[in-house]
Structures are given as C-alpha cells and as structure tokens.
Short mmCIF file of the C-alpha atoms (twelve columns), coordinates in Angstrom:
data_MODEL
# 
_entry.id   MODEL 
# 
loop_
_atom_site.group_PDB 
_atom_site.id 
_atom_site.type_symbol 
_atom_site.label_atom_id 
_atom_site.label_alt_id 
_atom_site.label_comp_id 
_atom_site.label_asym_id 
_atom_site.label_seq_id 
_atom_site.Cartn_x 
_atom_site.Cartn_y 
_atom_site.Cartn_z 
_atom_site.pdbx_PDB_model_num 
ATOM 1  C CA . MET A 1  0.000   0.000   0.000   1 
ATOM 2  C CA . VAL A 2  2.902   2.343   0.652   1 
ATOM 3  C CA . LEU A 3  4.298   1.763   -2.833  1 
ATOM 4  C CA . ASN A 4  0.838   2.026   -4.364  1 
ATOM 5  C CA . ALA A 5  0.557   5.640   -3.238  1 
ATOM 6  C CA . PHE A 6  3.596   6.472   -5.341  1 
ATOM 7  C CA . VAL A 7  3.065   4.122   -8.284  1 
ATOM 8  C CA . PRO A 8  0.627   4.598   -9.960  1 
ATOM 9  C CA . HIS A 9  -1.064  7.516   -8.153  1 
ATOM 10 C CA . LEU A 10 1.812   9.986   -7.749  1 
ATOM 11 C CA . ALA A 11 3.356   8.926   -11.052 1 
ATOM 12 C CA . ALA A 12 0.025   9.436   -12.840 1 
ATOM 13 C CA . THR A 13 -0.445  12.859  -11.260 1 
ATOM 14 C CA . LEU A 14 2.994   13.987  -12.402 1 
ATOM 15 C CA . PHE A 15 2.706   12.429  -15.865 1 
ATOM 16 C CA . LEU A 16 -0.822  13.671  -16.595 1 
ATOM 17 C CA . ARG A 17 -0.281  17.005  -14.814 1 
ATOM 18 C CA . ARG A 18 -3.619  16.645  -13.043 1 
ATOM 19 C CA . TYR A 19 -4.837  14.986  -9.863  1 
ATOM 20 C CA . ALA A 20 -5.106  11.207  -9.931  1 
ATOM 21 C CA . PRO A 21 -7.873  9.887   -7.635  1 
ATOM 22 C CA . GLY A 22 -6.499  8.201   -4.539  1 
ATOM 23 C CA . LEU A 23 -3.297  10.251  -4.319  1 
ATOM 24 C CA . LEU A 24 -4.204  12.299  -1.242  1 
ATOM 25 C CA . THR A 25 -5.649  9.301   0.601   1 
ATOM 26 C CA . GLY A 26 -2.485  7.363   -0.136  1 
ATOM 27 C CA . LEU A 27 -0.067  10.112  0.861   1 
ATOM 28 C CA . LEU A 28 -1.932  11.426  3.901   1 
ATOM 29 C CA . LEU A 29 -3.343  8.198   5.322   1 
ATOM 30 C CA . LEU A 30 -1.911  4.997   3.884   1 
ATOM 31 C CA . VAL A 31 1.779   5.938   3.710   1 
ATOM 32 C CA . PRO A 32 2.065   7.191   7.322   1 
ATOM 33 C CA . VAL A 33 -0.046  4.456   8.925   1 
ATOM 34 C CA . ASN A 34 1.465   1.575   6.985   1 
ATOM 35 C CA . SER A 35 4.998   2.914   7.429   1 
ATOM 36 C CA . ILE A 36 4.518   2.951   11.202  1 
ATOM 37 C CA . LEU A 37 3.069   -0.569  11.169  1 
ATOM 38 C CA . LEU A 38 5.932   -1.889  9.038   1 
ATOM 39 C CA . ALA A 39 8.571   -0.179  11.189  1 
ATOM 40 C CA . GLN A 40 7.057   -1.649  14.360  1 
ATOM 41 C CA . ALA A 41 6.808   -5.140  12.856  1 
ATOM 42 C CA . ILE A 42 10.448  -5.026  11.737  1 
ATOM 43 C CA . ALA A 43 11.664  -3.585  15.053  1 
ATOM 44 C CA . SER A 44 9.828   -6.282  17.043  1 
ATOM 45 C CA . GLY A 45 11.195  -9.057  14.865  1 
ATOM 46 C CA . ASP A 46 7.768   -10.135 13.624  1 
ATOM 47 C CA . LEU A 47 8.824   -9.232  10.074  1 
ATOM 48 C CA . ASN A 48 12.192  -9.071  8.374   1 
ATOM 49 C CA . TRP A 49 13.241  -7.312  5.175   1 
ATOM 50 C CA . ARG A 50 13.336  -10.546 3.184   1 
ATOM 51 C CA . GLN A 51 9.763   -11.413 4.174   1 
ATOM 52 C CA . LEU A 52 8.647   -7.881  3.364   1 
ATOM 53 C CA . ALA A 53 10.265  -7.993  -0.077  1 
ATOM 54 C CA . GLY A 54 8.866   -11.448 -0.826  1 
ATOM 55 C CA . SER A 55 5.341   -10.610 0.213   1 
ATOM 56 C CA . THR A 56 5.478   -7.332  -1.703  1 
ATOM 57 C CA . ILE A 57 6.460   -9.148  -4.895  1 
ATOM 58 C CA . VAL A 58 3.786   -11.838 -4.474  1 
ATOM 59 C CA . VAL A 59 0.953   -9.403  -3.684  1 
ATOM 60 C CA . ALA A 60 1.977   -6.929  -6.404  1 
ATOM 61 C CA . GLY A 61 2.118   -9.742  -8.955  1 
ATOM 62 C CA . ALA A 62 -1.286  -11.052 -7.949  1 
ATOM 63 C CA . LEU A 63 -2.866  -7.602  -8.119  1 
ATOM 64 C CA . LEU A 64 -1.278  -6.835  -11.488 1 
ATOM 65 C CA . GLY A 65 -2.584  -10.146 -12.761 1 
ATOM 66 C CA . LEU A 66 -6.086  -9.236  -11.604 1 
ATOM 67 C CA . LEU A 67 -6.164  -5.889  -13.426 1 
ATOM 68 C CA . PRO A 68 -7.466  -7.261  -16.747 1 
ATOM 69 C CA . VAL A 69 -10.161 -9.210  -14.903 1 
ATOM 70 C CA . LEU A 70 -11.224 -6.166  -12.893 1 
ATOM 71 C CA . PHE A 71 -11.302 -3.896  -15.946 1 
ATOM 72 C CA . GLY A 72 -13.372 -6.540  -17.741 1 
ATOM 73 C CA . LEU A 73 -15.808 -6.673  -14.838 1 
ATOM 74 C CA . GLY A 74 -16.056 -2.904  -14.915 1 
ATOM 75 C CA . ARG A 75 -16.855 -2.920  -18.630 1 
ATOM 76 C CA . TRP A 76 -19.412 -5.677  -18.105 1 
ATOM 77 C CA . ALA A 77 -21.066 -3.840  -15.208 1 
ATOM 78 C CA . THR A 78 -21.371 -0.592  -17.148 1 
ATOM 79 C CA . ARG A 79 -22.272 -1.911  -20.601 1 
ATOM 80 C CA . GLY A 80 -25.448 -0.513  -21.986 1 
ATOM 81 C CA . LYS A 81 -25.415 2.412   -19.556 1 
ATOM 82 C CA . ARG A 82 -25.272 5.798   -21.198 1 
ATOM 83 C CA . ARG A 83 -23.359 8.688   -19.768 1 
ATOM 84 C CA . GLY A 84 -25.624 11.515  -18.796 1 
# 
C-alpha cells in the first residue's frame, strides 16, 4: 500500500499534470499508517526485510494479474449504460 501511493497515483499525477484519484488518501493516510506498522513489525522481529520484499512481490504480482479481470468486470457492469 505504501508503494501504491507512489506508483501509480503519484506517477500518474505527475505524468498527466492533473490529480489522480487516490493520491491524497495514499499520501496522507496509507503511507504514514502503513509505514509505522511496518517499522514496528520489523523492530519487534515479527517481520524481516526478506519477508517484506517477498510478500510485496507476491501481492503486487497477484494484483497486477487481476487488473485485466477487474477492468473486464467494470466494462461488463457498465455496458449498456449511457453517460448523462
């Protein structure tokens, strides 16, 4: 979630030169809270850097793999609806 605030939300904002939805929530809420939780987990020994890196790669891969499915569901859910 910490990385997600920066890529794609911050990257999209900079690239498109306009606000990307989710950027402020990510930067003001998710980054601070999750950074504190990760720091505490590492300091207590409940999590190490190798576990963090491994889980980040697995979760990021799974979510990237789901993107086509989720976009397809979005198209299916909105088909036939006209913009007003």
